[in-house]
Structures are given as C-alpha cells and as structure tokens.
Short mmCIF file of C-alpha atoms in Angstrom, two decimals:
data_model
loop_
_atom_site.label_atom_id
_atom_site.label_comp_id
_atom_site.label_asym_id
_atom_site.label_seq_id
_atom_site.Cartn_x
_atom_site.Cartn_y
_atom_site.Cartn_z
CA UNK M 1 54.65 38.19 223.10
CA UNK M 2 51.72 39.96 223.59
CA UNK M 3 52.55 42.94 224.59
CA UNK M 4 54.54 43.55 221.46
CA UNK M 5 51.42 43.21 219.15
CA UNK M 6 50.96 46.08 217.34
CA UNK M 7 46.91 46.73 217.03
CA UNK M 8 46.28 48.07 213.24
CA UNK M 9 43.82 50.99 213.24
CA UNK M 10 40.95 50.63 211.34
CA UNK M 11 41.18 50.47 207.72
CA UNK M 12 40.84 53.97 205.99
CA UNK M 13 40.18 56.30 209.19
CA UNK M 14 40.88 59.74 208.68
CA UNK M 15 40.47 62.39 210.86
CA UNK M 16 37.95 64.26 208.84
CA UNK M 17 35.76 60.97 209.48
CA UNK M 18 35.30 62.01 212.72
CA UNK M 19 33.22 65.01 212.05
CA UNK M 20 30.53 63.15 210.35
CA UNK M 21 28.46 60.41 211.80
CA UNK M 22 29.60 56.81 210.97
CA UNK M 23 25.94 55.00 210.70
CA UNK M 24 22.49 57.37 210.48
CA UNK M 25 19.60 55.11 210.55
CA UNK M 26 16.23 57.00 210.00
CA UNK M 27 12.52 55.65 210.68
CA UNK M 28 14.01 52.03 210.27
CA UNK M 29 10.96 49.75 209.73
CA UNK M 30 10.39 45.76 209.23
CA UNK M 31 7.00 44.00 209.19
CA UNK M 32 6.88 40.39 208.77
CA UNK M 33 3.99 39.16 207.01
CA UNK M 34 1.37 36.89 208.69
CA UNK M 35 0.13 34.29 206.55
CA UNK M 36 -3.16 32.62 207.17
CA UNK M 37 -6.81 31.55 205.59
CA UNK M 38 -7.54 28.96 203.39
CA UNK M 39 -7.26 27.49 201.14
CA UNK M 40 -5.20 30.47 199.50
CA UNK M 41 -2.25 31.70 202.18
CA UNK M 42 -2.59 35.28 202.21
CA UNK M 43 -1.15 38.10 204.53
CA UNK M 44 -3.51 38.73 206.80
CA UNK M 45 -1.10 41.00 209.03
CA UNK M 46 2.13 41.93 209.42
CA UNK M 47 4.88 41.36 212.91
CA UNK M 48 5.92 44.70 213.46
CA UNK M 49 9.39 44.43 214.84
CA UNK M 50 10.81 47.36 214.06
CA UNK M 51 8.63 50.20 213.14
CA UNK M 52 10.14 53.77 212.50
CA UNK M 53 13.52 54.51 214.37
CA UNK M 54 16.19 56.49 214.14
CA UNK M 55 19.95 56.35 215.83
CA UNK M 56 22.81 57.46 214.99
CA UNK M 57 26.19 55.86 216.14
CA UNK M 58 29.66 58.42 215.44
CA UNK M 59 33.00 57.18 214.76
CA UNK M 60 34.97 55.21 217.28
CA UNK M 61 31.82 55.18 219.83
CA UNK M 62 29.92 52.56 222.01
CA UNK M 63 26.27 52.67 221.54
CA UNK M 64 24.14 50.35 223.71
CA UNK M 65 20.85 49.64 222.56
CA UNK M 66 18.18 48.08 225.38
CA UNK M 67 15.04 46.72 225.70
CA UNK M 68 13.40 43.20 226.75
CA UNK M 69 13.57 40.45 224.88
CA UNK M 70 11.20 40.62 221.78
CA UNK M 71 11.14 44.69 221.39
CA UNK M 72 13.41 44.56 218.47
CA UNK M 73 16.81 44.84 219.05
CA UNK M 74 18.22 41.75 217.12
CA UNK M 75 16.27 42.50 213.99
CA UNK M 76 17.83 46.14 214.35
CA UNK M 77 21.13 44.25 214.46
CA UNK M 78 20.40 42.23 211.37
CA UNK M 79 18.79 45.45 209.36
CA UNK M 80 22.06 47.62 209.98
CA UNK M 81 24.47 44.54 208.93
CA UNK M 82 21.68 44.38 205.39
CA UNK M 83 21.64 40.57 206.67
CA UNK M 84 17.70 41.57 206.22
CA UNK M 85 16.33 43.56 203.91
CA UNK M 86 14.36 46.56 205.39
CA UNK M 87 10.14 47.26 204.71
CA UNK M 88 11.24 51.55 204.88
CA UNK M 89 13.22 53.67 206.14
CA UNK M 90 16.77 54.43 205.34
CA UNK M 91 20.43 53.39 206.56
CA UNK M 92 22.98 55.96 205.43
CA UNK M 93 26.79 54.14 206.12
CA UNK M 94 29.77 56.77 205.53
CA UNK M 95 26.91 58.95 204.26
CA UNK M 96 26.26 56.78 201.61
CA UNK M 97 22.52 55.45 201.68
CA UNK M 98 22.59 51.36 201.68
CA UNK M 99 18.89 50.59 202.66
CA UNK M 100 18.61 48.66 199.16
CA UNK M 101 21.86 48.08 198.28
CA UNK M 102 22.61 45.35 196.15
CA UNK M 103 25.04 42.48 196.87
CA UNK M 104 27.42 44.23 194.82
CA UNK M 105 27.62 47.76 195.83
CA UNK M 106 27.35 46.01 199.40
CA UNK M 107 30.69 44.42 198.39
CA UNK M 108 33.21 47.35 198.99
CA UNK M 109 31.48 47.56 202.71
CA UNK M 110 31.25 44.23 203.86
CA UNK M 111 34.13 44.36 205.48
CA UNK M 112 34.04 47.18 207.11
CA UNK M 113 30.38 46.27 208.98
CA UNK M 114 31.08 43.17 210.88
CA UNK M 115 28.77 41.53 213.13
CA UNK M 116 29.16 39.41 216.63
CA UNK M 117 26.46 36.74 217.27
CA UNK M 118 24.57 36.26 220.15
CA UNK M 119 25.21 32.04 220.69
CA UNK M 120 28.72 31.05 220.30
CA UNK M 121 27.85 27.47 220.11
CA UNK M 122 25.90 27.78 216.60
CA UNK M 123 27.63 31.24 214.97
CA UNK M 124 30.87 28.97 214.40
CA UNK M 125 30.58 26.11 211.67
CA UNK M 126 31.44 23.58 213.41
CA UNK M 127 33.37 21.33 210.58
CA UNK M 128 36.11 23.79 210.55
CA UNK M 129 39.13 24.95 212.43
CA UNK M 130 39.63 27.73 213.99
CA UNK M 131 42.44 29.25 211.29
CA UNK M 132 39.89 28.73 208.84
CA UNK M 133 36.91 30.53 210.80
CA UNK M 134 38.87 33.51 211.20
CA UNK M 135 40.78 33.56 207.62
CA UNK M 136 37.56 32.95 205.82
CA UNK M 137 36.51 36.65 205.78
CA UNK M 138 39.98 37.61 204.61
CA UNK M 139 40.25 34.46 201.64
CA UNK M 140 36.37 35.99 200.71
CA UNK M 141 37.58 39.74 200.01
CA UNK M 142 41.31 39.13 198.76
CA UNK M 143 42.85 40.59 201.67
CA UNK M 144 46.69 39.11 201.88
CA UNK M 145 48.01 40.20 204.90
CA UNK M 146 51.74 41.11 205.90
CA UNK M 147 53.35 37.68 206.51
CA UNK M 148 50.29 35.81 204.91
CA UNK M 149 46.78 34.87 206.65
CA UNK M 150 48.18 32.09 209.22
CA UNK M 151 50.81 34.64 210.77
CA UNK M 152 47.58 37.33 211.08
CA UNK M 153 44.90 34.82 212.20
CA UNK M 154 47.73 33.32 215.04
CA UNK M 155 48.07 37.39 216.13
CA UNK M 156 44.46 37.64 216.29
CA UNK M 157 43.74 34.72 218.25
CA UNK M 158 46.53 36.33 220.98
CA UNK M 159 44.56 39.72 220.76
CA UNK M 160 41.71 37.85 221.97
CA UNK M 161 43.29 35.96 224.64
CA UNK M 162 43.58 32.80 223.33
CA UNK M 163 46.30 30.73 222.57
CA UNK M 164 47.71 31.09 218.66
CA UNK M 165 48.55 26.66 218.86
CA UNK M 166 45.18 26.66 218.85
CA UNK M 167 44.96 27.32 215.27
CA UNK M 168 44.07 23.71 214.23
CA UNK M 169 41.41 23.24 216.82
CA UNK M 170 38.06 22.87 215.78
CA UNK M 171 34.87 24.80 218.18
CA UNK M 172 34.03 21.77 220.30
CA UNK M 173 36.89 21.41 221.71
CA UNK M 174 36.28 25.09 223.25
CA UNK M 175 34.72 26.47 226.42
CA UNK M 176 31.38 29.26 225.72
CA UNK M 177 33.83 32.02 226.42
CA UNK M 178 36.75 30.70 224.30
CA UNK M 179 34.19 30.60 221.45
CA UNK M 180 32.58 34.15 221.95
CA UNK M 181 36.33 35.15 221.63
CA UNK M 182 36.73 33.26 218.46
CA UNK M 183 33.92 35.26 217.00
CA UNK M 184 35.37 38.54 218.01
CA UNK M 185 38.97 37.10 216.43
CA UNK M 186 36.62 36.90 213.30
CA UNK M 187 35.46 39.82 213.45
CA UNK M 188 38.54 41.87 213.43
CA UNK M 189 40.18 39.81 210.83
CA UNK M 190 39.02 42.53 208.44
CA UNK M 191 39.85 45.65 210.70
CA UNK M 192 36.52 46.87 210.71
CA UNK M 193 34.79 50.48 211.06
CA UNK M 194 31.60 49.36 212.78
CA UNK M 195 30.82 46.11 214.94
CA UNK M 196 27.40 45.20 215.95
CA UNK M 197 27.53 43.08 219.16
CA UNK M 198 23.93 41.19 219.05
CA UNK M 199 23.99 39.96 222.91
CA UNK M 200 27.42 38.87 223.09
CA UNK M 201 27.53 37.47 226.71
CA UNK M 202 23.94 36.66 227.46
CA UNK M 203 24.98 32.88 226.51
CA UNK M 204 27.99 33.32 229.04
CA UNK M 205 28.74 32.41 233.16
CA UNK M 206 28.66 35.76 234.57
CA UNK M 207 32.61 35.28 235.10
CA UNK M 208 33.15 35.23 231.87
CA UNK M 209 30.73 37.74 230.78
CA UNK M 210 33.14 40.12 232.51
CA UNK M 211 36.26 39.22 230.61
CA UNK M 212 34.27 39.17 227.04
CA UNK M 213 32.82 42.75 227.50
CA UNK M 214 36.45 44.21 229.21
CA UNK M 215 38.33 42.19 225.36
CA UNK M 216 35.29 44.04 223.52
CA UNK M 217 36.04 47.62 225.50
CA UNK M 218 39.83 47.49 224.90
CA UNK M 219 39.61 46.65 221.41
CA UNK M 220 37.13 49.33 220.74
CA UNK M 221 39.23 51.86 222.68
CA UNK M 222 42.57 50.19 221.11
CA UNK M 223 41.35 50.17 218.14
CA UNK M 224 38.80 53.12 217.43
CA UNK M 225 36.56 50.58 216.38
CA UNK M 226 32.33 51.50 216.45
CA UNK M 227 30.02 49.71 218.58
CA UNK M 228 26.27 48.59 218.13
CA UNK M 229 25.87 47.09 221.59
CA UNK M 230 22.69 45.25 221.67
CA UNK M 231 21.64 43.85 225.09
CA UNK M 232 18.81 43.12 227.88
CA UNK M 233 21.61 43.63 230.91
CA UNK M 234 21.34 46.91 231.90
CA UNK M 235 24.73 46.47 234.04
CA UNK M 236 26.63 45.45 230.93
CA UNK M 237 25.48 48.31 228.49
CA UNK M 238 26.34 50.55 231.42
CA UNK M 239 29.96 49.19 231.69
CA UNK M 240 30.45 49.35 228.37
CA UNK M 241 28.40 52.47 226.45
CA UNK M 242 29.03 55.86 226.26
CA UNK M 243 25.27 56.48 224.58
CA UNK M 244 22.27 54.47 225.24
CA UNK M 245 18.79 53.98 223.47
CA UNK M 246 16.24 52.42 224.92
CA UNK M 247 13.70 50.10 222.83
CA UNK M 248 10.14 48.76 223.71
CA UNK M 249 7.58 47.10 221.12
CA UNK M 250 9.75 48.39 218.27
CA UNK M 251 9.71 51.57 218.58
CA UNK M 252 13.09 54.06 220.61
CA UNK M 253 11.35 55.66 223.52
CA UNK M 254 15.05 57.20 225.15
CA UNK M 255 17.93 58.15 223.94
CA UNK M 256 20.77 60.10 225.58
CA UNK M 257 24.66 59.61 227.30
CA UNK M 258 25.12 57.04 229.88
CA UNK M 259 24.94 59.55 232.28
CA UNK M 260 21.39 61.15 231.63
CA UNK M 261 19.98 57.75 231.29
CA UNK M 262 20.72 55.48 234.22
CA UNK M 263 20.45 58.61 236.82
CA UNK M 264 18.42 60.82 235.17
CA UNK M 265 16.06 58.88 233.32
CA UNK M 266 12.11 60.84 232.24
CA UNK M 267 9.80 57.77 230.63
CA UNK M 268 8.38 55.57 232.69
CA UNK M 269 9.38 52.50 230.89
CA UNK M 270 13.10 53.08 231.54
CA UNK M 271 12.51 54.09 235.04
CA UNK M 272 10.82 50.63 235.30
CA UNK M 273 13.34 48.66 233.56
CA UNK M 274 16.37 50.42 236.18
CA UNK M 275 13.81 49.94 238.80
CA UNK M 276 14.63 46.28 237.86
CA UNK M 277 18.24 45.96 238.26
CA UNK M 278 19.39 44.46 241.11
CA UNK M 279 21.64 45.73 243.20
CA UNK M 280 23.71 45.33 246.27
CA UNK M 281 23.77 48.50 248.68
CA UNK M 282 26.73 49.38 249.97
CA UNK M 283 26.56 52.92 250.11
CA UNK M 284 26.84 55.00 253.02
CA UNK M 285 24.17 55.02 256.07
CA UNK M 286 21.62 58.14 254.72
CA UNK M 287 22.36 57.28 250.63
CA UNK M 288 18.63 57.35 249.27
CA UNK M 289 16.60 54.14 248.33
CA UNK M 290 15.74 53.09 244.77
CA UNK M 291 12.60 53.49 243.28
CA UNK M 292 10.49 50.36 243.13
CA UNK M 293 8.49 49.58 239.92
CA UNK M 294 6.81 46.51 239.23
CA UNK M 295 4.52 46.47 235.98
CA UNK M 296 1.76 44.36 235.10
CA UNK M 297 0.85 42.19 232.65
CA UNK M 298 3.46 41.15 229.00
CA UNK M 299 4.73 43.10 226.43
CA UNK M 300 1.44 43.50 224.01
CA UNK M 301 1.72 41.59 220.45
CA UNK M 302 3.74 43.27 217.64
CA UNK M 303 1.17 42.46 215.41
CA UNK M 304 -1.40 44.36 216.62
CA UNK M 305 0.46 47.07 219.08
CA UNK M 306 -1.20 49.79 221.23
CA UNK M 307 -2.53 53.05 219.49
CA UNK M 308 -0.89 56.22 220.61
CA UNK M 309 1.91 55.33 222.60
CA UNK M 310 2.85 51.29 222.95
CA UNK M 311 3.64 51.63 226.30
CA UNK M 312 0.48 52.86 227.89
CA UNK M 313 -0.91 49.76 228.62
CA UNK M 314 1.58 48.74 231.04
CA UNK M 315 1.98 52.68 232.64
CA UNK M 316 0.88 54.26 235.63
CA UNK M 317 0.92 57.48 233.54
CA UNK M 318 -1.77 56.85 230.92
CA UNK M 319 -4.38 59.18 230.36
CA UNK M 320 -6.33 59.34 227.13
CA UNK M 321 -3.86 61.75 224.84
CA UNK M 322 -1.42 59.01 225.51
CA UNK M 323 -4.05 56.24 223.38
CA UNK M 324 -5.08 59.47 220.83
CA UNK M 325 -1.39 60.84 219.72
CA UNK M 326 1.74 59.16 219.46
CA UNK M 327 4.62 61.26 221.59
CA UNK M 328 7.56 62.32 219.59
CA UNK M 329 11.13 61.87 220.55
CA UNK M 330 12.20 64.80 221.30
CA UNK M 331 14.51 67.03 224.19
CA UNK M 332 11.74 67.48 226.73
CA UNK M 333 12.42 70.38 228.96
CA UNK M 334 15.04 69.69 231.92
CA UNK M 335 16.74 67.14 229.71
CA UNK M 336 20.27 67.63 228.67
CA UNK M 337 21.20 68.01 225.16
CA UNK M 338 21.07 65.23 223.19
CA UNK M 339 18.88 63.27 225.94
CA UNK M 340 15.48 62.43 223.61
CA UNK M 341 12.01 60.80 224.99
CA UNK M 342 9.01 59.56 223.61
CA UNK M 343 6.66 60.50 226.41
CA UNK M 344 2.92 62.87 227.03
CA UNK M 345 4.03 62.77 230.49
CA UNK M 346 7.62 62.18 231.54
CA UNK M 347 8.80 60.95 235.12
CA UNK M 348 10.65 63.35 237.19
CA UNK M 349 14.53 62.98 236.32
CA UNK M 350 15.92 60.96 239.18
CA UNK M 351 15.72 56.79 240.39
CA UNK M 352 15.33 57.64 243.87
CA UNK M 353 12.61 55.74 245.98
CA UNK M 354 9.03 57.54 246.08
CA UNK M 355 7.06 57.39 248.93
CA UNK M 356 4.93 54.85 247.62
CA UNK M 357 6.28 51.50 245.44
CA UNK M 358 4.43 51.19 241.82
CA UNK M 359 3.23 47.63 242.13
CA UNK M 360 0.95 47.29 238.91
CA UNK M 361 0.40 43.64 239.12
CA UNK M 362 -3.16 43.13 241.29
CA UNK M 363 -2.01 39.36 241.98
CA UNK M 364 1.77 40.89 243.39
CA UNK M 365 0.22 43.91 245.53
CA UNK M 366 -2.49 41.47 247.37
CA UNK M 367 0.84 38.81 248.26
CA UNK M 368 2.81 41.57 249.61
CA UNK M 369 -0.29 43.28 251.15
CA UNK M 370 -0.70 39.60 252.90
CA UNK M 371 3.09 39.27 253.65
CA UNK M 372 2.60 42.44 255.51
CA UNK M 373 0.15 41.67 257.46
#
C-alpha cells in the first residue's frame, strides 16, 4: 500500500550540506553563433540567450525561475544539467566548479542533477516500457537497489500515482499527465540532490496541471529534494516556490522570496508581467484594484538586444541613463534582504491599481478610447 512506502532521502545529505549553497551559478552566458554570407559560412553574430546571470538555489529549496517565452529560461535549464556546454561564466555544484567538466568527472554527478522535460509526449522513447524508462538511469550508473530494479521502479511508479501493473506498458498507451508522471518516476529513480523542472505542466489540461505540481511539491518536501522550477505561469511558480527570479532577454532583472515578489514587486517588467495574471476577485467590497499594464510592441531580438538596460524599449520608465548604463542587480533601498533588481528607476513596491492604466500599445489605447466613447 501506499501509505506504507517509505520515501528514501536523498543520497548523501548531511546536515552540514545545508549551510552551503547546493548550485551557485555566476554570470552564466551562451551565444549561439549566426552563420551567414557566401560562399564561405561565417559567424556573422551570435543569439544571445543567456548572457551573464547569477542564482543561487540552497539545499532542499524551490526556486522558480520566470520570464516569457524566448528570454532564456530553457537554455538556463539545459546549461545547469551541462546538457549544453556554456560560452562563460561558471556553475559551481556542491562547491565544486563543473562549467567545463568533462564527461567523466561529470560521471560521479549525473545522478544527482536530474532533469524533467517540458513535452511528455517526446521526453519518453517511445519503443520502450515503462520499467525500462525508469530503470535505465539506474542499469547506466550500477545502482542495484534493495530487492532489485523491478521491485524499486514498481514503488516508484506508486510514488507517482500511477499504477505499479503498469510496468510493461509502453507511453502511448498513457494520458499527458500519466506521462509527465512517468518522467518524474524517472527522475527519482536515482534519489537525486537537484531537479530542474523545464515547464513541466505547460503541455498539461489545467486539471491536471494541478495534480503534477501538488506530486512535484510533496516529493520535494518528502524528500528534501532541490528545485529549478522553470515556467511562464506566474500562478504555478507561486504555488510552488519559495524564491523567485525573474528573466527577460537573457538577462535576471528580480530576484527575491515569493513574498517580496508577487506583492511587493520594484521593476517595471515584473509589475507588467503580474499586471498580466488573471484573476478572479473575490475579495471583500473596499479590497483595492490591480494595477493595469499593457506593453507595446515584442520582446526585441537576442541577437542584437537593447544597449543599457534590455527592457527600456518596452518601459514607461526610460529615460536616457537607462540606454547609457546597464543597472546592476542589486538591494535597492526599501527592498527586503535578499530581494535584488536590475532597475535606474524602480516602481513603487506594491500591485495596486494607479489612477491611470499603462496602456503602451497606440493601436490598444485608441480601441478602448473608442469603446469608451
């Protein structure tokens, strides 16, 4: 029975772990050359995807990372795991530095970085079963479990809510949801330290997006596991983060607790993407409005981003030291500790409505200007 499953904890915790940070990535950087002329290809640019960032994620917590699509957050996912190599920067794991580690020394960690993929239909190969999905990362690094792989894998599959007769099944013959939860099965079958989510529900019904993220909370409370949660729902990271950061055109513009960022937010581009969010009001007769943002215009290329700060092309904030001098991230006064931005001119540090909407878009403003008349 389920309830009689007994949850390992991760594989050489300690309690001294705790008072060092798990994962410390530092100005984290990947360009992806442009090729082009002729008749010679030659780089004539670069995709900057990721372009200088730091986070660090401690033992045992849930770190949301945020942003719209195309700002980064995937190839983050795929730098931390070393599934990509990195242009600069540096990822320290354990406090050992593994920006250019080679498959070997990568060996002894493999297993203790796992990764869930965004699509459930393509992350599992689709020519084997189920038992052999989830007891390939254990028959790869020699691990022999108590009572042999099959007896583990059939646990796992129970952890995750699914039924451990499905062992011989192969992935078609599962729902979206019933997939997702086969690659989180996979992902534990090696008890790892760190798991980095890339979008794990964005594929799902919103039913089922609930149960995935509530399996991924009580395993990483269960089992003291580390999150990267990497996501474009705001409602979701919220849920399911203690710390957020906050991504746009590569680079971290916010960092802090759950807390400071989704009530007391300071750069514009967050208070734009909560602005966002909808949201049923219920609240009592008298609660304040939310702040209404609407920007104007895409995300600008990677390949050829803003000066200064990336985000001044789309903000209401922009004056000319924002196109001269990039901002630092750093605790701007009225911030609590640990709360970071990467703004000239930060917002005042509440979502309630102003007296006057921030409609960017010229084309929006003259429809609602009509409307109202």
């Amino acid at each position: 029975m389920k309830e009689d499953l007994v949850l390992p904890a991760p594989r050489g915790a300690t309690t001294d772990s705790a008072a060092e940070p798990l994962l410390v990535v530092e100005g984290l950087t990947k360009h992806f050359p442009v090729k082009g002329g002729f008749p010679i290809r030659r780089t004539v640019g670069a995709v900057q995807a990721v372009d200088g960032i730091d986070l660090t994620v401690n033992v045992g917590e849930s770190f949301g990372l945020v942003g719209e699509s195309g700002c980064g957050k995937s190839t983050t996912g795929r730098l931390i795991t070393r599934l990509m190599e990195p242009t600069a920067g540096s990822i320290s794991y354990r406090g050992k530095d593994i920006t250019h580690a080679s498959r070997r020394e990568l060996a002894p960690i493999r297993s203790e970085i796992q990764m869930i993929f965004q699509d459930p239909y393509s992350s599992l190969n689709p020519r084997q079963t189920v038992g052999k999905i989830i007891s390939g990362p254990m028959e790869i690094n020699g691990i022999e479990p108590e009572g042999g792989r099959e007896k583990r894998v059939r646990e796992l599959l129970e952890i995750v809510g699914l039924n451990p007769e499905h062992y011989n099944r192969f992935p078609h013959e599962f729902s979206g949801g019933q997939r997702q939860r086969i690659g989180v099965a996979r992902a534990l079958a090696l008890e790892p330290k760190l798991i980095v989510a890339d979008e794990p529900v964005s594929a799902l019904d919103v039913s089922i997006q609930a149960q995935v993220v509530n399996l991924l909370q009580k395993v990483q409370q269960e089992l003291g596991i580390a999150f990267l949660f990497i996501a474009h729902d705001l409602a979701v990271v919220r849920h399911f983060s203690q710390r957020v950061a906050v991504m746009y055109l590569g680079k971290v513009i916010e960092v802090g607790d759950r807390e400071s960022i989704y009530v007391r937010p300071r750069h514009p581009y967050t208070h734009a993407l909560l602005s966002a969010v909808p949201e049923v009001n219920l609240a009592e007769e008298g609660a304040p409005d939310r702040e209404r943002i609407r920007l104007a215009g895409d995300v600008p290329s990677p390949i050829s981003p803003p000066s200064g700060c990336r985000f001044r092309t789309r903000c209401w904030k922009a004056q000319d030291k924002c196109a001269a001098e990039e901002p630092p991230l750093v605790q701007i006064s009225g911030n609590r500790e640990g709360h970071l931005t990467a703004c000239h001119f930060p917002e005042d540090p509440t979502i309630e409505g102003r007296d006057e909407d921030i409609v960017l878009d010229p084309a929006l403003a003259a429809l609602e200007e009509e409307l109202g008349d």
